[in-house]
Tab-separated table of C-alpha atoms in Angstrom:
chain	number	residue	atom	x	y	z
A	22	UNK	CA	-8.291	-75.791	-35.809
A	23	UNK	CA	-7.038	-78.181	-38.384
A	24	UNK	CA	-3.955	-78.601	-36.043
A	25	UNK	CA	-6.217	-79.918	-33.496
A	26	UNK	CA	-7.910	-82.075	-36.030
A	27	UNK	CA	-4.803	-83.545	-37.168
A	28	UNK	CA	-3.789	-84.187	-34.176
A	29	UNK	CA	-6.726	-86.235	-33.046
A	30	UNK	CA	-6.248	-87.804	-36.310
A	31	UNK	CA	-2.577	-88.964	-34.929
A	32	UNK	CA	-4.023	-89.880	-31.860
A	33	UNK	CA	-6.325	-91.966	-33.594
A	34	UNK	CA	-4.129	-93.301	-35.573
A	35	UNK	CA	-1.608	-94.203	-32.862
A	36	UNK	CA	-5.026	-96.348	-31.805
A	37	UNK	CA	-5.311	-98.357	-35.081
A	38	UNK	CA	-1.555	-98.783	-34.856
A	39	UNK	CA	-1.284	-100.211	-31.617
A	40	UNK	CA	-4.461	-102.852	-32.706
A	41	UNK	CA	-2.739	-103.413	-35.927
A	42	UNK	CA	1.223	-104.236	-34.163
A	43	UNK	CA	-0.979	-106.669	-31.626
A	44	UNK	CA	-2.975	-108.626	-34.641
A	45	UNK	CA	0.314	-108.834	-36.280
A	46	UNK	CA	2.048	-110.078	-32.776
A	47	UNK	CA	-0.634	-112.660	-32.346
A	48	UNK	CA	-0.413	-114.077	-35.604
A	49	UNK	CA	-4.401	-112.377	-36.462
A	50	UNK	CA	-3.048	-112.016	-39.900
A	51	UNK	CA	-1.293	-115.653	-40.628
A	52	UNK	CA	-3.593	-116.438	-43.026
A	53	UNK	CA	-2.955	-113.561	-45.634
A	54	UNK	CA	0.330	-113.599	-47.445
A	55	UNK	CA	3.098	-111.383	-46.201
A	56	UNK	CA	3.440	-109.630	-48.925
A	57	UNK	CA	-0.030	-108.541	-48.380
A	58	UNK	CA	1.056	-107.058	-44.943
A	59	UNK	CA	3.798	-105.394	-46.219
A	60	UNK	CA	1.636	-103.467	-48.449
A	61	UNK	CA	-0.681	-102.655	-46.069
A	62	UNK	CA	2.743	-101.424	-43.407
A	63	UNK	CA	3.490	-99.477	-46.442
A	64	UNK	CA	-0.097	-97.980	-47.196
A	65	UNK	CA	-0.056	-96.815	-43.508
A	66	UNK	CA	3.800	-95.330	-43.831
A	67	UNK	CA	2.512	-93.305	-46.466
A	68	UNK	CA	-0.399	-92.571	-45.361
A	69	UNK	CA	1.600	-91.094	-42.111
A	70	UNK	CA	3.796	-89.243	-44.323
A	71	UNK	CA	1.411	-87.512	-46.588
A	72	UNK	CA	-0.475	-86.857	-43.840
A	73	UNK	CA	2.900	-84.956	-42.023
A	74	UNK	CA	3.373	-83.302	-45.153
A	75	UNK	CA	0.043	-81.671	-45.411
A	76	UNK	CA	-0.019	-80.763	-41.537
A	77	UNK	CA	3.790	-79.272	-41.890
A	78	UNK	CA	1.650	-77.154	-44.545
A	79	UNK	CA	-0.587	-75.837	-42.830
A	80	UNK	CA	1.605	-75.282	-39.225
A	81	UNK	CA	3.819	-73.424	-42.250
A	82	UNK	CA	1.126	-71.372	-42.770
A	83	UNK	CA	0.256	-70.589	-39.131
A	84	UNK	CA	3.712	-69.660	-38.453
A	85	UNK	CA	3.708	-67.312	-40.977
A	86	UNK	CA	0.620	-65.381	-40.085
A	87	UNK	CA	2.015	-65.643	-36.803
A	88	UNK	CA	5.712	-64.348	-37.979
A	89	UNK	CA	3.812	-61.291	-40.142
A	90	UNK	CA	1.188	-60.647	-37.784
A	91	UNK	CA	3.215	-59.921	-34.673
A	92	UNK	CA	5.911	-58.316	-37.082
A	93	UNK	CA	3.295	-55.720	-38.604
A	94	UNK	CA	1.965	-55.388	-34.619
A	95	UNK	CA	5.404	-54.629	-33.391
A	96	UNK	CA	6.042	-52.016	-35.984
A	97	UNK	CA	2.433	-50.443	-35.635
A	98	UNK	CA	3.594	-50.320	-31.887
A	99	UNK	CA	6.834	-48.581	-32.661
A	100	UNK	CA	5.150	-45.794	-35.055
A	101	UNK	CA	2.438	-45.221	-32.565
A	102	UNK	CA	5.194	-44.497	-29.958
A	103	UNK	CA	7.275	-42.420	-31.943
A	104	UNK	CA	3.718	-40.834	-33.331
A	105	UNK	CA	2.813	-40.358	-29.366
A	106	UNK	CA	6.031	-38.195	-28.292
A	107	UNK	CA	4.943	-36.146	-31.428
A	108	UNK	CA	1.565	-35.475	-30.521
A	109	UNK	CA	2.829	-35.178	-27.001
A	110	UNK	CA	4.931	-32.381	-27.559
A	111	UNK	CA	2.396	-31.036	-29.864
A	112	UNK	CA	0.115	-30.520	-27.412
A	113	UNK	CA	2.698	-28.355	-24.786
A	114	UNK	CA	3.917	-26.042	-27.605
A	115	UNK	CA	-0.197	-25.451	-28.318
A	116	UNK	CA	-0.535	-25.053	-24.759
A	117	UNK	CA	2.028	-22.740	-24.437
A	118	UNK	CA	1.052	-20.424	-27.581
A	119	UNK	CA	-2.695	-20.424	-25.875
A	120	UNK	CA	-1.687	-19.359	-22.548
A	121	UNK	CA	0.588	-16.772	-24.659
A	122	UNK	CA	-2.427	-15.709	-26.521
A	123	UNK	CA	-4.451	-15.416	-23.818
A	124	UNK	CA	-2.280	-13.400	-21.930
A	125	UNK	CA	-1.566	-10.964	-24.704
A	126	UNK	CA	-5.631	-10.847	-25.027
A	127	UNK	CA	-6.150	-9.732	-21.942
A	128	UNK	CA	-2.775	-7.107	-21.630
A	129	UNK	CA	-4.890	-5.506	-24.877
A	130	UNK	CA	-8.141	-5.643	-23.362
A	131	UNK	CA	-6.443	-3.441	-20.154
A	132	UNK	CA	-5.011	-1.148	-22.823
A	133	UNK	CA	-7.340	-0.801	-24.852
A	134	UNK	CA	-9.835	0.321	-21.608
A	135	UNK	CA	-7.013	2.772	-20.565
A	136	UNK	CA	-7.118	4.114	-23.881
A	137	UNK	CA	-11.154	4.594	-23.935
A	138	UNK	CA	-10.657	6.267	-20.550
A	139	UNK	CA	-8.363	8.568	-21.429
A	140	UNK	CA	-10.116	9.403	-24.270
A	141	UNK	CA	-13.007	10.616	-22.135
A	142	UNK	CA	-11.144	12.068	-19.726
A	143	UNK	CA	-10.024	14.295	-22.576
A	144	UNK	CA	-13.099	14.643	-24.242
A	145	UNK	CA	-14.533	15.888	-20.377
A	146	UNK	CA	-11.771	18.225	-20.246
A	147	UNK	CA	-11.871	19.866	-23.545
A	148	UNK	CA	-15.606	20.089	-23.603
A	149	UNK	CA	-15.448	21.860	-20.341
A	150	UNK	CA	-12.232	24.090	-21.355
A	151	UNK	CA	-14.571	25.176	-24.413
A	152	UNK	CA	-17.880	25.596	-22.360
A	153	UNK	CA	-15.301	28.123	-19.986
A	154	UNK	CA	-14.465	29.406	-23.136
A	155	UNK	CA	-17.746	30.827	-24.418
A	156	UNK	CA	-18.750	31.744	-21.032
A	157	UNK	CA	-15.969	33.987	-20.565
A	158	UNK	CA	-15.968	34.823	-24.379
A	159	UNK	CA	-19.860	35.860	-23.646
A	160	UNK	CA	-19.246	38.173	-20.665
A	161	UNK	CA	-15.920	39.984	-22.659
A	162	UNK	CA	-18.225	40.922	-26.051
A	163	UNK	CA	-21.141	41.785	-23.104
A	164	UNK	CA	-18.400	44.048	-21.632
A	165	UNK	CA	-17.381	45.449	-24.730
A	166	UNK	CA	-20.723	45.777	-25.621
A	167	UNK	CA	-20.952	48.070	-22.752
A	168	UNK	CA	-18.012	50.015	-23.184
A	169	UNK	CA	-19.042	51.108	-26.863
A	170	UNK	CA	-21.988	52.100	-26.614
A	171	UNK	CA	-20.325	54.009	-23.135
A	172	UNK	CA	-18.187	55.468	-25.788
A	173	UNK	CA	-20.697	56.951	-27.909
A	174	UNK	CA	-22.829	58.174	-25.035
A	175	UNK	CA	-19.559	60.309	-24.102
A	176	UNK	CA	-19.140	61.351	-27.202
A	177	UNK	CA	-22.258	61.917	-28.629
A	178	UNK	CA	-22.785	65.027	-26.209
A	179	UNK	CA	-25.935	65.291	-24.095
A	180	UNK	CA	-26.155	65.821	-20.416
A	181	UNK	CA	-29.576	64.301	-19.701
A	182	UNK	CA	-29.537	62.562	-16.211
A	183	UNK	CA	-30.961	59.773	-17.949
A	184	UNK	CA	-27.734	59.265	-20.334
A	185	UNK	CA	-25.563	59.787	-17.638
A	186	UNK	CA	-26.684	57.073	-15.316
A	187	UNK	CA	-27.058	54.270	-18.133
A	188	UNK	CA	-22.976	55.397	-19.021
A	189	UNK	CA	-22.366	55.383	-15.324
A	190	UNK	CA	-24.159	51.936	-15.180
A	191	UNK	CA	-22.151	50.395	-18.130
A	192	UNK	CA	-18.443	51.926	-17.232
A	193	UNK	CA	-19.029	50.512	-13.683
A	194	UNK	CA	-19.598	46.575	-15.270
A	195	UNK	CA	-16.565	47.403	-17.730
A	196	UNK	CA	-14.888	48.286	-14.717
A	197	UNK	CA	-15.583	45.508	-12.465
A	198	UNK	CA	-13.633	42.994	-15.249
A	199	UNK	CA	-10.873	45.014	-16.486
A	200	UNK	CA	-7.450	45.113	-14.996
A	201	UNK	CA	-6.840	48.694	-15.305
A	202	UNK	CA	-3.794	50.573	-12.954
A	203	UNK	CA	-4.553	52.234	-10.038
A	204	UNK	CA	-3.907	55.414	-11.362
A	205	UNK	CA	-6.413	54.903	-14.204
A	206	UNK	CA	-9.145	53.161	-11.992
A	207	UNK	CA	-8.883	56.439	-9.197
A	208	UNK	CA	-10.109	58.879	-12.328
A	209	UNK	CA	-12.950	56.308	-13.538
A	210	UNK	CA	-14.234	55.991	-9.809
A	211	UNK	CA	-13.800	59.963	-9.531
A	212	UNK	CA	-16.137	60.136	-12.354
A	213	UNK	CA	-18.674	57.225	-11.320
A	214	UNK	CA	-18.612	59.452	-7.841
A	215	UNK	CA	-18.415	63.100	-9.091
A	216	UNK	CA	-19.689	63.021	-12.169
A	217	UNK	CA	-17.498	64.408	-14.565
A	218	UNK	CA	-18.559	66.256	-18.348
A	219	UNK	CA	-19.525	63.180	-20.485
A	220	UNK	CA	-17.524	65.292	-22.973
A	221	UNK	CA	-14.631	64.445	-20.934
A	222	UNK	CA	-11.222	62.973	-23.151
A	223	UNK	CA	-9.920	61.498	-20.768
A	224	UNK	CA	-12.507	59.257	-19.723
A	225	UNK	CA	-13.126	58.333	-23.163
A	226	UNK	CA	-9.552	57.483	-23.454
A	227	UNK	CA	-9.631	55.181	-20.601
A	228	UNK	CA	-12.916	53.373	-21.888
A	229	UNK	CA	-11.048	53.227	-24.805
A	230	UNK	CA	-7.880	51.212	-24.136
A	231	UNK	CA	-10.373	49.004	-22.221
A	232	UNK	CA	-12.393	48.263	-25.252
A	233	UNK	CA	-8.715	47.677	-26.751
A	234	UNK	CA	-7.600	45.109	-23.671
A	235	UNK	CA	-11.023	43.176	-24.381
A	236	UNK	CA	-10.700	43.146	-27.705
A	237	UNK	CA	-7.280	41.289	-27.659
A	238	UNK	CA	-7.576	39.550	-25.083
A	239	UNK	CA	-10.500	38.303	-26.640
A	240	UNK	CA	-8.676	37.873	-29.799
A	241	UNK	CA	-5.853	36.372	-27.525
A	242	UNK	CA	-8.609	33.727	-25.738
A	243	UNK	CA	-9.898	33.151	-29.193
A	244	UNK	CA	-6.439	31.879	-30.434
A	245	UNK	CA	-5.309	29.482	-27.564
A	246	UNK	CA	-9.023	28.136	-28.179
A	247	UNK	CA	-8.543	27.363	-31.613
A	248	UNK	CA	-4.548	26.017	-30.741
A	249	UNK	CA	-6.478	23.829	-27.948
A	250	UNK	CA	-9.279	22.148	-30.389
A	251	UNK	CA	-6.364	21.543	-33.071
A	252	UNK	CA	-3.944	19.816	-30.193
A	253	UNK	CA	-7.373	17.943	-28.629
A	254	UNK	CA	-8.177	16.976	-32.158
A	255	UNK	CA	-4.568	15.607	-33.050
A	256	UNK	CA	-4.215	13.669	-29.553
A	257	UNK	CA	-7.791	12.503	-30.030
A	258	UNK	CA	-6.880	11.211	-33.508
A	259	UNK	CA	-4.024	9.481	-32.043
A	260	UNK	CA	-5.566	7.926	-29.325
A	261	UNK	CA	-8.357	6.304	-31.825
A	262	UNK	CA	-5.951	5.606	-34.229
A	263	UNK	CA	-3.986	2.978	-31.385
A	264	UNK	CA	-7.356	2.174	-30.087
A	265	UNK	CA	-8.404	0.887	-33.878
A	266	UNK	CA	-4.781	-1.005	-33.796
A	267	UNK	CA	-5.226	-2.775	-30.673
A	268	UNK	CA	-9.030	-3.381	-31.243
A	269	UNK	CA	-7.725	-4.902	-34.954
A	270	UNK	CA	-4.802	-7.184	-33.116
A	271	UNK	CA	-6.604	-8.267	-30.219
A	272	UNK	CA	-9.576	-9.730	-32.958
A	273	UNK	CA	-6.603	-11.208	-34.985
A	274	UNK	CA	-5.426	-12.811	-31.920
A	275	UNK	CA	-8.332	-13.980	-30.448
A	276	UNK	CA	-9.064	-16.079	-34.038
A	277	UNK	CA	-5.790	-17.560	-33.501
A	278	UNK	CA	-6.004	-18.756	-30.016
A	279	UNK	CA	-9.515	-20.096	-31.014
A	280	UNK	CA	-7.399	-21.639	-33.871
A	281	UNK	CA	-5.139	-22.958	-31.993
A	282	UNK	CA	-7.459	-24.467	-28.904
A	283	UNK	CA	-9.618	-26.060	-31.648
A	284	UNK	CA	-6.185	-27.434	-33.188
A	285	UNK	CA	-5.494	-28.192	-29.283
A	286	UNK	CA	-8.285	-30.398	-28.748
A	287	UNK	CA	-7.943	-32.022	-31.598
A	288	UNK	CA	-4.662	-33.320	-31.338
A	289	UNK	CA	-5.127	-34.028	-27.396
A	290	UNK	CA	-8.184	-36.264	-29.288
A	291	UNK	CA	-5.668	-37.741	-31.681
A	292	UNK	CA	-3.119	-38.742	-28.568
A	293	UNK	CA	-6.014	-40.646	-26.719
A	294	UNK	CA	-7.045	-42.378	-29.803
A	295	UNK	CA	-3.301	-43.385	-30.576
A	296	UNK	CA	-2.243	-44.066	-27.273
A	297	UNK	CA	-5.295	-46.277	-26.800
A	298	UNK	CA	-5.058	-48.070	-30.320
A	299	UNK	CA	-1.271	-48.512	-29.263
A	300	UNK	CA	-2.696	-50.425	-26.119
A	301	UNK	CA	-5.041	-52.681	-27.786
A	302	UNK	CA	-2.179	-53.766	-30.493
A	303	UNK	CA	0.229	-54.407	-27.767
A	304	UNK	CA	-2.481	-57.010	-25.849
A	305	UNK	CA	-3.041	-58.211	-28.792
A	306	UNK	CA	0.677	-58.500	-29.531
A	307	UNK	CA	1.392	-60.250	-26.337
A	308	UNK	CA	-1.917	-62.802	-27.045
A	309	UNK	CA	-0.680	-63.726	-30.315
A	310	UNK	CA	2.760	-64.371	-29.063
A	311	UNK	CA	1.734	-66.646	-26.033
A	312	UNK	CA	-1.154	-68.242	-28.503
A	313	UNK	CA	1.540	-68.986	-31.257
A	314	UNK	CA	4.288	-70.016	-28.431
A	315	UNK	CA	1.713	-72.454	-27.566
A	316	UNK	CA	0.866	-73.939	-31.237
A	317	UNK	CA	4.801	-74.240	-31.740
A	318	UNK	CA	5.194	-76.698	-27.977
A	319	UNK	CA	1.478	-78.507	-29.814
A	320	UNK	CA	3.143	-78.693	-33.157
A	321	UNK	CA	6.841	-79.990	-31.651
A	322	UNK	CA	5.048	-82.780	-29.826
A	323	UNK	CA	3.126	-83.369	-32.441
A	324	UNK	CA	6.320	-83.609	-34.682
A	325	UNK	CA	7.347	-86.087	-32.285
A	326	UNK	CA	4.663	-88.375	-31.943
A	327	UNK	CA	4.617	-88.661	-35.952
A	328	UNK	CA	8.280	-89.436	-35.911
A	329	UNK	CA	7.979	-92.011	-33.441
A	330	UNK	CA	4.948	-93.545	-35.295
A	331	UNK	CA	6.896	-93.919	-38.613
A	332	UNK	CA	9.834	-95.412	-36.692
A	333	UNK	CA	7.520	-97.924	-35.353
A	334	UNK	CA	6.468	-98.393	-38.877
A	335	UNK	CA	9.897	-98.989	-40.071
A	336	UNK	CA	10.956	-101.315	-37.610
A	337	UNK	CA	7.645	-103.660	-38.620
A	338	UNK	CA	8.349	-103.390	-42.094
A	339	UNK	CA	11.775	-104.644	-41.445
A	340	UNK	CA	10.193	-107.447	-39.146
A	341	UNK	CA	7.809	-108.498	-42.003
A	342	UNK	CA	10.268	-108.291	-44.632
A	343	UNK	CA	12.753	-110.877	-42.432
A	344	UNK	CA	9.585	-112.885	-41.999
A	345	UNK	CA	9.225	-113.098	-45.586
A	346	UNK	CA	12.719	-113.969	-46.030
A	347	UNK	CA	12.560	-116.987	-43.653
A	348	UNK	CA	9.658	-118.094	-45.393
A	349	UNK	CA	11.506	-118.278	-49.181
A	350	UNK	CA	13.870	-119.947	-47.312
A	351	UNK	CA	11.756	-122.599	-46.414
């Protein structure tokens, strides 16, 4: 603004000049004494001067906003480019590690359902194996039940009718679940049908290896029960210990892909706000250049008005002073 000022000042001034070189053509100072005019010529050259010398200050100063300015906007521009690619490639390799996360997330989440089914497909099948189990384990000590007190009916003595059917009863149900040879089930079946003495050693022989055949393979049953809860147990134990392992990795990686997509969105944030601020400064970069171009043509014409105005100065101080000269002469 004090550009402009100054230059209205030299326009001004380039008025008064004009009037002043006309009054001195026509002869509208004859009356004062040249050297009077010559001071005043010289009054006005300096006036000129000073006043060149306080614009060429202030332009000075323009310039160098204008040289720092567009310097410190050019580098701002730079760093927010180089800053840019940064956050740019930032935001794949984020990208990439969520879509990674994610995917891991949900291969856990399948494996860790395929574990819980298994684990009660198991359970099913070992609480069913154990139900068969005591069901058969029931009807074996029912059997053997039977058998011993068969046992002591035929050896106990007494031939009441009474006794005799309730053995006949009992060896019959023994029968029906042993596996005994066909020799030894013809002589069992004679004596359901015939009726044999109760006294009878072989009978009680045969009722006696049955009792035996229950008892281990009751004792046998028994084992492979136990052998089955103890592998069940150990495979259930391992099944729950990888099902605590993927529950505890899948929670560590879901905190880190929420880590990361907060991180994400936050430096997606940071690339609009830096690619937009790198906009604005490089507007504004191009409008300070152009507006400073422009004060540089103002100030070179300005320049040359001023030089032309002292120059027309000079030449009417030399005028004046060969006035004066032909004056002393006379």
């Amino acid at each position: 603004r004090s550009l402009d000022l100054e230059k209205e000042r030299l326009d001004g001034s380039g008025e008064k000049m004009k009037r002043f070189f006309a009054l001195l053509a026509l002869g509208g100072v004859a009356a004062n004494p040249v050297t009077k005019v010559l001071e005043l010529i010289k009054e006005l050259q300096a006036k000129i001067e000073a006043d060149g010398v306080a614009e060429q200050k202030t332009y000075d100063k323009f310039a160098c906003w204008c040289e720092n300015t567009t310097e410190r906007k050019a580098k701002a521009i730079h760093d927010a480019k180089k800053k840019i690619s940064q956050l740019g490639n930032a935001v794949l390799t984020l990208k990439g590690e969520v879509a990674t996360l994610g995917a891991e997330i949900a291969d856990l989440t399948k494996r860790l359902a395929k574990n819980e089914e298994s684990q009660a497909q198991r359970t099913a099948a070992r609480e069913k194996q154990a139900a068969d189990f005591q069901q058969e384990k029931a009807e074996i000590e029912q059997t053997m039940n039977a058998l011993e007190r068969a046992i002591k009916v035929l050896s106990g003595a007494g031939t009441g009718n009474k006794s005799l059917l309730s053995v006949k009863s009992t060896i019959s149900q023994a029968l029906a679940s042993s596996a005994l040879d066909a020799s030894k089930q013809d002589i069992v079946s004679a004596f359901l049908e015939s009726g044999y003495s109760p006294q009878s050693e072989t009978i009680q022989g045969i009722l006696k290896d049955m009792y035996a055949t229950f008892a281990t393979t009751l004792e046998a049953n028994t084992k492979d029960e136990m052998q089955s809860t103890a592998h069940f147990e150990e495979l259930m134990a391992a099944l729950q210990e990888e099902h605590a392992t993927m529950t505890a990795s899948k929670t560590k990686k879901e905190v880190q892909k929420a880590d990361k997509e907060q991180t994400l969105a936050d430096t997606s944030q940071e690339l609009e706000d830096t690619t937009n601020q790198m906009n604005d400064d490089a507007e504004f970069f191009d409008q300070t250049k152009k507006n400073c171009k422009n004060k540089s043509d103002d100030w070179d014409e300005r320049h040359r008005l001023r030089a032309e105005e002292l120059s027309g100065i000079s030449e009417a101080l030399k005028i004046q002073i060969g006035r004066a000269s032909c004056r002393e002469r006379v």
